[in-house]
Short mmCIF file of C-alpha atoms in Angstrom, two decimals:
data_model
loop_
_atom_site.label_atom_id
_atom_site.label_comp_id
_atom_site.label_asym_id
_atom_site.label_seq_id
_atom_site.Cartn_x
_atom_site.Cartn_y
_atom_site.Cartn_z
CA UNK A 193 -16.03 -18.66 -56.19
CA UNK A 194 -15.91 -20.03 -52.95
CA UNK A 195 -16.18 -17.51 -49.83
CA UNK A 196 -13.27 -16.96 -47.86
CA UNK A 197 -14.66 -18.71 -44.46
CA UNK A 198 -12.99 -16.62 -41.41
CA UNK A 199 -12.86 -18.65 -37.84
CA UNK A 200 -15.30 -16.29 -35.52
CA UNK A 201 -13.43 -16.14 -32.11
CA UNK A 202 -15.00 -17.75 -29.18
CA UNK A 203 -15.66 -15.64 -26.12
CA UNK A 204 -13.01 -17.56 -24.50
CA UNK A 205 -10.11 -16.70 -27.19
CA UNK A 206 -11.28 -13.39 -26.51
CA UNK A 207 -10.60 -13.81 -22.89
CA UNK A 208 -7.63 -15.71 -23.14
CA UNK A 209 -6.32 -12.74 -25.17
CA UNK A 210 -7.22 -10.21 -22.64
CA UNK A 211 -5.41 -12.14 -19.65
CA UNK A 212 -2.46 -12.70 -22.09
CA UNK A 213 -2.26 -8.72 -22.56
CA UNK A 214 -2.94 -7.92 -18.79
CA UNK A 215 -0.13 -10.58 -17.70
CA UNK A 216 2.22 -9.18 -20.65
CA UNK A 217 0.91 -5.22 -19.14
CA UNK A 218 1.58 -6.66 -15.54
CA UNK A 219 5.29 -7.68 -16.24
CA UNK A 220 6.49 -5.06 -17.74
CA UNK A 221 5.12 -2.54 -14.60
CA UNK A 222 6.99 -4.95 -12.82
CA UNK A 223 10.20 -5.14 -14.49
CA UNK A 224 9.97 -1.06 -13.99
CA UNK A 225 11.10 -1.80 -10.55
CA UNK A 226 14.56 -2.59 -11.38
CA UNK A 227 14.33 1.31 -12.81
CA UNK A 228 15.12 4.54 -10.32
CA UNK A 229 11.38 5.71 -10.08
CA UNK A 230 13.26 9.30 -11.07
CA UNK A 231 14.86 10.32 -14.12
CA UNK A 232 17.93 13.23 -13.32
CA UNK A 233 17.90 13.58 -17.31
CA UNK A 234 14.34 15.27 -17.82
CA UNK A 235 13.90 16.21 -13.97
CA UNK A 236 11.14 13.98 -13.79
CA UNK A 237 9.65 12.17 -11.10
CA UNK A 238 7.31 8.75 -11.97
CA UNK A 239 4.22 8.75 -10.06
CA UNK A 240 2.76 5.89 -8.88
CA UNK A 241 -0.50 4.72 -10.97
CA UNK A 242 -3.03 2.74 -11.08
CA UNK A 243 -5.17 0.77 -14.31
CA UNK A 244 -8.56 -0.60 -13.42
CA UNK A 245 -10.44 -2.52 -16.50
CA UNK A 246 -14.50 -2.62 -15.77
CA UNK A 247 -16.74 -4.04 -18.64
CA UNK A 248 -17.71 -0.38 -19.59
CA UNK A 249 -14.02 1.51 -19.18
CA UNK A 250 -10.62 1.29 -18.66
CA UNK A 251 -9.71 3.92 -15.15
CA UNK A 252 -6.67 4.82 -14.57
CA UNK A 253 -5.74 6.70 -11.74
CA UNK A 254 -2.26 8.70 -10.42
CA UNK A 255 -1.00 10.05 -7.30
CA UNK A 256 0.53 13.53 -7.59
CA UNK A 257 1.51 15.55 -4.71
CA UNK A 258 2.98 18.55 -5.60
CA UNK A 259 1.41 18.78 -9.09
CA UNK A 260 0.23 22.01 -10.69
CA UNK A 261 -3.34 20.85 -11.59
CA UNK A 262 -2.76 23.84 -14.53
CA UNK A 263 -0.02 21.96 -16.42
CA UNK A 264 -1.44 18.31 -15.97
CA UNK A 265 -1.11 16.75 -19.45
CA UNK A 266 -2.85 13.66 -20.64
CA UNK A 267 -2.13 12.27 -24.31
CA UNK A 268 -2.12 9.31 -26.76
CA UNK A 269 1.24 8.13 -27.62
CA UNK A 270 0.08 4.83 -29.52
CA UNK A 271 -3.04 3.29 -29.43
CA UNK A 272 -2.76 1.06 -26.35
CA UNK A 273 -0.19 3.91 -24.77
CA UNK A 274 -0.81 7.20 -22.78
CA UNK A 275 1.79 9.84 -21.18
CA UNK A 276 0.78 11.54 -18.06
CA UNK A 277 3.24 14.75 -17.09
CA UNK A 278 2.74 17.24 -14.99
CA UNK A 279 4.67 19.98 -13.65
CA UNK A 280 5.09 20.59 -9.29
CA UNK A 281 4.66 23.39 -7.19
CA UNK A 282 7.87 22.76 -6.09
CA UNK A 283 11.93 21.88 -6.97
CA UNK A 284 12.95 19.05 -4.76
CA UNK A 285 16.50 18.32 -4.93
CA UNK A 286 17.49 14.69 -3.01
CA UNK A 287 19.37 16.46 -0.49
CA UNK A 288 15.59 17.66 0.54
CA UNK A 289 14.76 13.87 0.61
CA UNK A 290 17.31 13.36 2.69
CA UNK A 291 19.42 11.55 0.22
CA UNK A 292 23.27 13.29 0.54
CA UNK A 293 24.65 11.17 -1.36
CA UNK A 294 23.38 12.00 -4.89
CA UNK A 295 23.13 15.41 -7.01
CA UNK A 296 20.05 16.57 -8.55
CA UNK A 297 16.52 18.06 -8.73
CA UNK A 298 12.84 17.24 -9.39
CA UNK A 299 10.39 19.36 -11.24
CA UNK A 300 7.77 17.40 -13.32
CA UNK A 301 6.10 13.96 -12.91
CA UNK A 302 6.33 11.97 -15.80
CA UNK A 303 5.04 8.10 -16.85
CA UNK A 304 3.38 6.30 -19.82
CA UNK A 305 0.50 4.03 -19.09
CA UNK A 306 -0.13 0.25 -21.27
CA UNK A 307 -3.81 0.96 -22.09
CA UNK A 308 -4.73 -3.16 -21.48
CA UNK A 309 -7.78 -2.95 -23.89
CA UNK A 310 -8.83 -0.61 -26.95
CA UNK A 311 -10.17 2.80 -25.77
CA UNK A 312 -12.42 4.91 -27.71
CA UNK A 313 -10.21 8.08 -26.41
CA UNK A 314 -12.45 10.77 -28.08
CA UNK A 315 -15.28 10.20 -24.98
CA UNK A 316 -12.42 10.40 -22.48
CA UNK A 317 -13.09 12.36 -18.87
CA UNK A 318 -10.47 13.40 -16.55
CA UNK A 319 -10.14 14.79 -12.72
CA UNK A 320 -8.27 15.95 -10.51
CA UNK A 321 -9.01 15.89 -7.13
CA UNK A 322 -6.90 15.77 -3.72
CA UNK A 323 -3.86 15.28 -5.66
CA UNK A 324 -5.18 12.21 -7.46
CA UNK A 325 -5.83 12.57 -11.43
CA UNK A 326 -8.16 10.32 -12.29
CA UNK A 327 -8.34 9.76 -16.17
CA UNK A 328 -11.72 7.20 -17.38
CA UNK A 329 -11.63 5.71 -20.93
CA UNK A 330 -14.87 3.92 -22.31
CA UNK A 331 -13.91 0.93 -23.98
CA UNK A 332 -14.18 0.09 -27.33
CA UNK A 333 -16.85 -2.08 -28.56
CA UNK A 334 -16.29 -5.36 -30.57
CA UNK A 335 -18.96 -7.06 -31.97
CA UNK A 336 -22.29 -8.57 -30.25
CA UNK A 337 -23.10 -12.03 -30.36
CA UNK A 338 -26.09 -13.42 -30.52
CA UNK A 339 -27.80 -16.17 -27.95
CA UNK A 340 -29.68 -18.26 -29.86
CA UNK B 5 11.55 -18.91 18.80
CA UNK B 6 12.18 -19.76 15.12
CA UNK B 7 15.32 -20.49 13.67
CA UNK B 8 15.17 -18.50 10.67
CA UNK B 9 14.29 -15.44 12.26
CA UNK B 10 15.82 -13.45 15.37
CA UNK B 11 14.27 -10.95 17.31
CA UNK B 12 17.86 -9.24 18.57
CA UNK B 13 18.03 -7.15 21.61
CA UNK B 14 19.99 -3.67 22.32
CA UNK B 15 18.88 -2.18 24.67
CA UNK B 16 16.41 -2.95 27.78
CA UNK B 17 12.71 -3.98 26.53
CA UNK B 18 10.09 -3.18 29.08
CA UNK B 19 7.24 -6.00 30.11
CA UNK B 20 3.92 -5.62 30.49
CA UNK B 21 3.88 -3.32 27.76
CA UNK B 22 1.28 -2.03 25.11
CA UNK B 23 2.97 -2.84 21.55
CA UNK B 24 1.99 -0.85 18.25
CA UNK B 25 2.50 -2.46 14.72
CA UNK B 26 3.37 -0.42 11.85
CA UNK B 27 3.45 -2.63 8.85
CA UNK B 28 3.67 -2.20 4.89
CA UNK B 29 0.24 -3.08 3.60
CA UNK B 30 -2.67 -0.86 1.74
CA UNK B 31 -2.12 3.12 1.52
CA UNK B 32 1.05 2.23 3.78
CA UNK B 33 -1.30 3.49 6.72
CA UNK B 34 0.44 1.58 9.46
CA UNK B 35 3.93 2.80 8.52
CA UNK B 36 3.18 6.16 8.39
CA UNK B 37 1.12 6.18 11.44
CA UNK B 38 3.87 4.40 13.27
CA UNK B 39 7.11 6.21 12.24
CA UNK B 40 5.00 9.80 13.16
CA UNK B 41 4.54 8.29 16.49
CA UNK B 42 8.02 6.93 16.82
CA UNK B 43 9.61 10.64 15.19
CA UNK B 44 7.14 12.64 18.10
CA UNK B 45 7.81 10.10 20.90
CA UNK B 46 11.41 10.36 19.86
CA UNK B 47 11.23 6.36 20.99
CA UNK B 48 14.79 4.75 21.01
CA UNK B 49 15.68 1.74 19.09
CA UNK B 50 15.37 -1.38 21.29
CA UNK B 51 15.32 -4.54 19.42
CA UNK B 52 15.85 -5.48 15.60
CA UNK B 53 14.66 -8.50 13.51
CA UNK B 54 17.48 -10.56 11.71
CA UNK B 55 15.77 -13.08 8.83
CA UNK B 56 17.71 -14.66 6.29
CA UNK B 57 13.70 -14.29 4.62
CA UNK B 58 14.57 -10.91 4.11
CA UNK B 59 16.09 -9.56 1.07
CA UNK B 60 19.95 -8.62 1.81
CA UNK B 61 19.01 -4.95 2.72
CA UNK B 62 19.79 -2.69 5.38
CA UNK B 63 19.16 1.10 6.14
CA UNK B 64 21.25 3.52 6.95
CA UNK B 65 20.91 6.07 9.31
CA UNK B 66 22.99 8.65 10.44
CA UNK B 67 25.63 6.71 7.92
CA UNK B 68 25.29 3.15 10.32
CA UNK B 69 23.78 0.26 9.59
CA UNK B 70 20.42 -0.78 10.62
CA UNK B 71 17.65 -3.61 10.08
CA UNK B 72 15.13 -2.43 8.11
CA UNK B 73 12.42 -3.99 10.62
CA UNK B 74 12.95 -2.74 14.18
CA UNK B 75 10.92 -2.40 17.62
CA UNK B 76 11.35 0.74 19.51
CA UNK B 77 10.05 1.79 23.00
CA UNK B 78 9.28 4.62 25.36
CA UNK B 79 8.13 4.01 28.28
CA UNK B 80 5.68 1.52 28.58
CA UNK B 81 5.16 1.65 24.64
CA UNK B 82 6.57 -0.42 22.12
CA UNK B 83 6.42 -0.13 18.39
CA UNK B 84 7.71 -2.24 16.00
CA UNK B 85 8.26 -0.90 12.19
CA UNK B 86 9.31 -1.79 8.74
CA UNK B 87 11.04 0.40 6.52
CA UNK B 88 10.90 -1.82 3.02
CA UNK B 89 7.96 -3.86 1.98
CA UNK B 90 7.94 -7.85 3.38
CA UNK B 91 8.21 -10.63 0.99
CA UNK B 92 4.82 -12.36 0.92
CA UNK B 93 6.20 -15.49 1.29
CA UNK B 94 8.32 -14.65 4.53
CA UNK B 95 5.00 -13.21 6.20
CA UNK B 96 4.10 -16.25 8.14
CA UNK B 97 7.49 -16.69 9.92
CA UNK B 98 8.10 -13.18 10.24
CA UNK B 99 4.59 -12.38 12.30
CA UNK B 100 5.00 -15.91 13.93
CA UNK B 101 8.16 -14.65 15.51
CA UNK B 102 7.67 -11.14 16.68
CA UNK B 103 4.37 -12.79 18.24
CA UNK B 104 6.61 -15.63 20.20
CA UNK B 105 8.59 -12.67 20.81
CA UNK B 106 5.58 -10.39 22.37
CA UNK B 107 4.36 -13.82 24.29
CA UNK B 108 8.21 -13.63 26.09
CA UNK B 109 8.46 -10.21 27.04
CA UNK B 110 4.39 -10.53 28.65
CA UNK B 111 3.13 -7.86 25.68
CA UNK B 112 -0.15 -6.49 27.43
CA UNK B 113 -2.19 -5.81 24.49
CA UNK B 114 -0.89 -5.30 20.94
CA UNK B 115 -1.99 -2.41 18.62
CA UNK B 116 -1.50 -2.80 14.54
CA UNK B 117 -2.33 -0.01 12.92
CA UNK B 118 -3.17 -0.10 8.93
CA UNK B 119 -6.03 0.48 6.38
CA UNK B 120 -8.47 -1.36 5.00
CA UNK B 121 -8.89 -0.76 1.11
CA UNK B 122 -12.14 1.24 -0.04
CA UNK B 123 -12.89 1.81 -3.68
CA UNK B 124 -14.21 5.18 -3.30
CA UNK B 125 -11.37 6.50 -1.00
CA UNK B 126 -11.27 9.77 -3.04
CA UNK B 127 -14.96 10.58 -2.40
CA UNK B 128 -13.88 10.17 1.49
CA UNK B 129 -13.51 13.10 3.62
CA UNK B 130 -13.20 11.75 6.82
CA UNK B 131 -11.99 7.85 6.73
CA UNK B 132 -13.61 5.69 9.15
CA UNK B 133 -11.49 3.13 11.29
CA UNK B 134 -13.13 -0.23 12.34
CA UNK B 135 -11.80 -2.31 14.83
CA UNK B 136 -11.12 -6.55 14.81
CA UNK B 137 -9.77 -8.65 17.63
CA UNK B 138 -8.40 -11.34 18.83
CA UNK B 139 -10.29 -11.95 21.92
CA UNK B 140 -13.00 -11.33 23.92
CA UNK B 141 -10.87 -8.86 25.95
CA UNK B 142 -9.82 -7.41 22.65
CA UNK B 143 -13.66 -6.87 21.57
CA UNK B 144 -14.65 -5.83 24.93
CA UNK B 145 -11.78 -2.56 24.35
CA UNK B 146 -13.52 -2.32 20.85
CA UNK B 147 -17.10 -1.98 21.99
CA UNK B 148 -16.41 -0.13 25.24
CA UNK B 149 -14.40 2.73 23.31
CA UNK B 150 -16.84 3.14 20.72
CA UNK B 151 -14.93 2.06 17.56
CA UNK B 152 -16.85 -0.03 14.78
CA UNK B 153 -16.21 -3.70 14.84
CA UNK B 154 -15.73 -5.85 11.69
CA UNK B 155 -17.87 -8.67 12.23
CA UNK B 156 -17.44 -10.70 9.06
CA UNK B 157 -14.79 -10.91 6.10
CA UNK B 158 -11.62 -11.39 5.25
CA UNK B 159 -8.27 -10.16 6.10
CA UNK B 160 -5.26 -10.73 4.66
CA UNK B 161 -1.48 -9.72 5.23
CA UNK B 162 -0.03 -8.72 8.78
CA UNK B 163 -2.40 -7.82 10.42
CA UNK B 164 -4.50 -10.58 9.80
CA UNK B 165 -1.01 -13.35 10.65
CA UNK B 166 -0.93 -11.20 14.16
CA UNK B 167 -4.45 -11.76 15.25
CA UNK B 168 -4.51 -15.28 14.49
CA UNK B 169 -1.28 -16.19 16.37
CA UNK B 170 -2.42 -13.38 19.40
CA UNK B 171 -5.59 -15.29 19.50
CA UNK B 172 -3.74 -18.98 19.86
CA UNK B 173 -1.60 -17.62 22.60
CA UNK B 174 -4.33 -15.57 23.70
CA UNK B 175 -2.92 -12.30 23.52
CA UNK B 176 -4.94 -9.44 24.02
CA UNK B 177 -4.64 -8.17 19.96
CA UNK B 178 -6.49 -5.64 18.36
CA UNK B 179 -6.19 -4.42 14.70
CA UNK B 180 -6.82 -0.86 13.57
CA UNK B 181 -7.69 -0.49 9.97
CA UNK B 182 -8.61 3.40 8.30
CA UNK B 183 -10.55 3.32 5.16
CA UNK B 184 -7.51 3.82 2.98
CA UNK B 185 -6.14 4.29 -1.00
CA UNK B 186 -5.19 0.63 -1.93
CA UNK B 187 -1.86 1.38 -3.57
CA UNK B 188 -1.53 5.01 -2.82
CA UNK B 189 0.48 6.25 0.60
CA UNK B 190 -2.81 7.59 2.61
CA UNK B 191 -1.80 9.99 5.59
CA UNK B 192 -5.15 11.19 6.37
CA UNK B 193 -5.73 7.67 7.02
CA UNK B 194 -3.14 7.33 9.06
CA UNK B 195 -4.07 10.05 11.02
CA UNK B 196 -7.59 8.98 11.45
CA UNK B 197 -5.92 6.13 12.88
CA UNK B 198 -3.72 7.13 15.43
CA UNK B 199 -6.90 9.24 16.75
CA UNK B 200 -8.57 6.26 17.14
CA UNK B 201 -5.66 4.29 18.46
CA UNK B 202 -5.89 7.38 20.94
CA UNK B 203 -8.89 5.84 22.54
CA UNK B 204 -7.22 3.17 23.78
CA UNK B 205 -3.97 4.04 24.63
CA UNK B 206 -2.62 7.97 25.14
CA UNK B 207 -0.17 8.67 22.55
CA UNK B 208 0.28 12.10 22.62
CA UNK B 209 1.29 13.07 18.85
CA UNK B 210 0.15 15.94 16.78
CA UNK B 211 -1.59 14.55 13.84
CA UNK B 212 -2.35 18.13 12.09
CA UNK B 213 1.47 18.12 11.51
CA UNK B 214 1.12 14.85 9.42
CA UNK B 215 -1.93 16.22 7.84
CA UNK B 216 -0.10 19.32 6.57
CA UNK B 217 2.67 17.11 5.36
CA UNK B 218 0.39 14.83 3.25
CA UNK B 219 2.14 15.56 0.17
CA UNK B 220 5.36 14.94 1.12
CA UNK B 221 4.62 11.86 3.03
CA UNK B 222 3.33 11.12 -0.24
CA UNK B 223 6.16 11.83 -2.11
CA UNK B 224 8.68 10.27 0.14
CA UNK B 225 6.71 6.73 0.29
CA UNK B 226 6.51 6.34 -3.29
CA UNK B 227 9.36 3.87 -3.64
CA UNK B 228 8.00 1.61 -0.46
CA UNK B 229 4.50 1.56 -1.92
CA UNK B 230 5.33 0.55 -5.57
CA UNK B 231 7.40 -2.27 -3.58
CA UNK B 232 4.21 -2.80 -1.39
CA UNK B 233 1.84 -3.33 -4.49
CA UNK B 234 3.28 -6.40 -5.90
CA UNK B 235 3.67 -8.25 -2.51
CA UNK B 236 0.27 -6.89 -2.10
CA UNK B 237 -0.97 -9.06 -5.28
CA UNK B 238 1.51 -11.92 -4.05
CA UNK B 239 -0.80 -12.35 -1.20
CA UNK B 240 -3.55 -11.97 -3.23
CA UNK B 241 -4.47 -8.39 -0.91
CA UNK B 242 -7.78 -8.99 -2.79
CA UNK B 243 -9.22 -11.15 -1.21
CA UNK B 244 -10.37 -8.83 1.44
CA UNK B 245 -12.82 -7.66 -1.72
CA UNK B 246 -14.83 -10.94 -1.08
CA UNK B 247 -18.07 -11.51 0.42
CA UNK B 248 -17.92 -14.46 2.91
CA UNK B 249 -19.79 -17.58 1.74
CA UNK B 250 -22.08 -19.83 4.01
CA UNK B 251 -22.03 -18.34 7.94
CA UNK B 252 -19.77 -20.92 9.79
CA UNK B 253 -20.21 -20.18 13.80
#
């Protein structure tokens, strides 16, 4: 029987991918815009964040003011998802925004982060420092290839 | 002046005056440096930009309309601020204008105030604030009041539009840039700044009130910032990141 011959992929399919993903990751934070950054339902908040891909991790960063460090809450939704919450200090209703001309109050920080490339999640590390979490996620390793 | 944008007068502008810049770009450092000084001053509105290059938006205050882009003064001091983030593509124009505009009214020196993005930010106590100008004049302030000069690199966004078109009129211009969060609103940055902007002209605000407010600064220039960051990529922000090739005198 013949072997089943499978097409290795080149370094650049590889890349290709990986911009295809980050552009797909890119559009989708930016089509968030046309969304309130709040949600009156849940009382949550959506921090701004931040995804940095290195050849060794993935770093993702958020800005919390407010945030109890105590109830900051990190986990894995899907594979190439995460959900940050976290509960303020504080109740801030829009009137304390200066907003009078909506109802409603804050409590929590909620938002769910594309992971752009496979993590291995079990060697995660997280801070929190100045109000800034800062969450780092080794990457997951393919395969090597070989320079002849 | 040009056509598609209007610098509109209210209200008496003075001449011969120093002129601050508070402009959406990295950690929003100029904006919140700016609208403390402006809230402390308790400066009065005295000019507004009108661009059809802006998107159909106005602010209210006080339940009246208002541009989102507007100069205010007290005494001698002007200060010109933008409350929503500027469409890359209308930058040129935009700066172009308010500079004609500074050129008319004799602007002595002009002042923008903003941050310069640094990886490590976090791991920063203290941010340091360097110094570029348009002129000899401008570097001559720099040097003789002690603040750091960036000598080589790139700049990119407002700022870097002002100092060009300062330095083809020749207008005294200096820029004032805090180490700063690239995406995230920084107000100890902004008050490192405005002590440094203290050095060169006496603006007497209280930046340990900003300080204790950090977190709701933060919290209340969320929505500007997130608009910031994808102008921010639209003129490629990064490019400030690069190392300069081959030394050109």
């Amino acid at each position: 029987m013949r072997p089943i011959m499978r097409r290795r992929r080149s370094i650049f399919d590889i890349m290709r991918e990986y911009m295809e993903e980050f552009e797909r990751a890119a559009e989708e934070a930016l089509s968030a815009f046309e969304q309130p950054s709040w949600d009156l339902e849940t009382q949550s908040l959506q921090p701004l964040f931040n995804i940095s891909v290195t050849a060794e991790e993935v770093v993702i960063t958020a800005d919390l003011p407010y945030a109890d460090p105590k109830t900051l809450k990190i986990e894995s939704v899907d594979e190439d998802l995460i959900e940050i919450t976290a509960k303020m200090r504080v109740k801030l209703r829009f009137e304390d925004l200066g907003v009078s001309h909506r109802e409603g109050e804050f409590s929590s920080f909620h938002c769910r982060v594309p992971l752009p490339v496979p993590v291995d999640a079990s060697r995660a590390k997280a801070s929190f420092k100045r109000g800034i979490l800062e969450v780092r996620l080794p990457r997951r390793r393919g395969y090597k290839i070989k320079v002849e | 002046m040009s056509e598609t944008v209007r610098i509109v007068e209210r209200r008496e502008v003075p001449t011969d005056a120093k002129m601050i810049h508070g402009l959406p770009d990295v950690g929003l450092v100029g904006v919140i440096a700016v609208s403390q000084i402006i809230s402390q001053l308790k400066m009065v509105e005295v000019a507004y930009v009108d661009s059809d290059l802006l998107p159909p938006v106005i602010v209210l205050h006080e339940g009246l309309p208002h541009s989102p882009i507007r100069i205010f003064s007290n005494d001698n001091l002007l200060a010109l601020i933008s409350e929503i983030a500027i469409p890359a593509s209308s930058l040129q124009p935009l700066m172009r204008a308010i500079v004609n505009w500074m050129d008319e009214k004799g602007v002595e020196t002009a002042i923008s105030l903003g941050g310069i993005a640094t990886p490590n930010r976090q791991n920063i106590e203290s941010p340091k604030v360097y110094g570029v100008g348009s002129n000899e004049l401008s570097l001559k302030i720099l040097r003789e009041k002690g603040i750091s000069v960036m000598e080589r690199g790139f700049l990119v966004g407002p700022q870097a539009l002002i100092l060009q078109y300062c330095a083809e009129k020749n207008i005294a211009a200096i820029s004032l840039l805090a180490q700063a969060f690239y995406n995230y609103p920084d107000p100890e940055a902004a008050a490192a700044v405005i002590d440094t902007l203290n050095q060169i002209v006496k603006v007497p605000v209280n930046v340990s009130d900003l300080l204790e407010k950090g977190e709701e600064v933060r919290l209340r220039m969320r929505d500007i910032m997130r608009r910031t960051q994808s102008e921010l990529v639209r003129m490629r922000k990064s490019q400030e990141y690069d190392i300069p090739h081959y030394y050109v005198a």
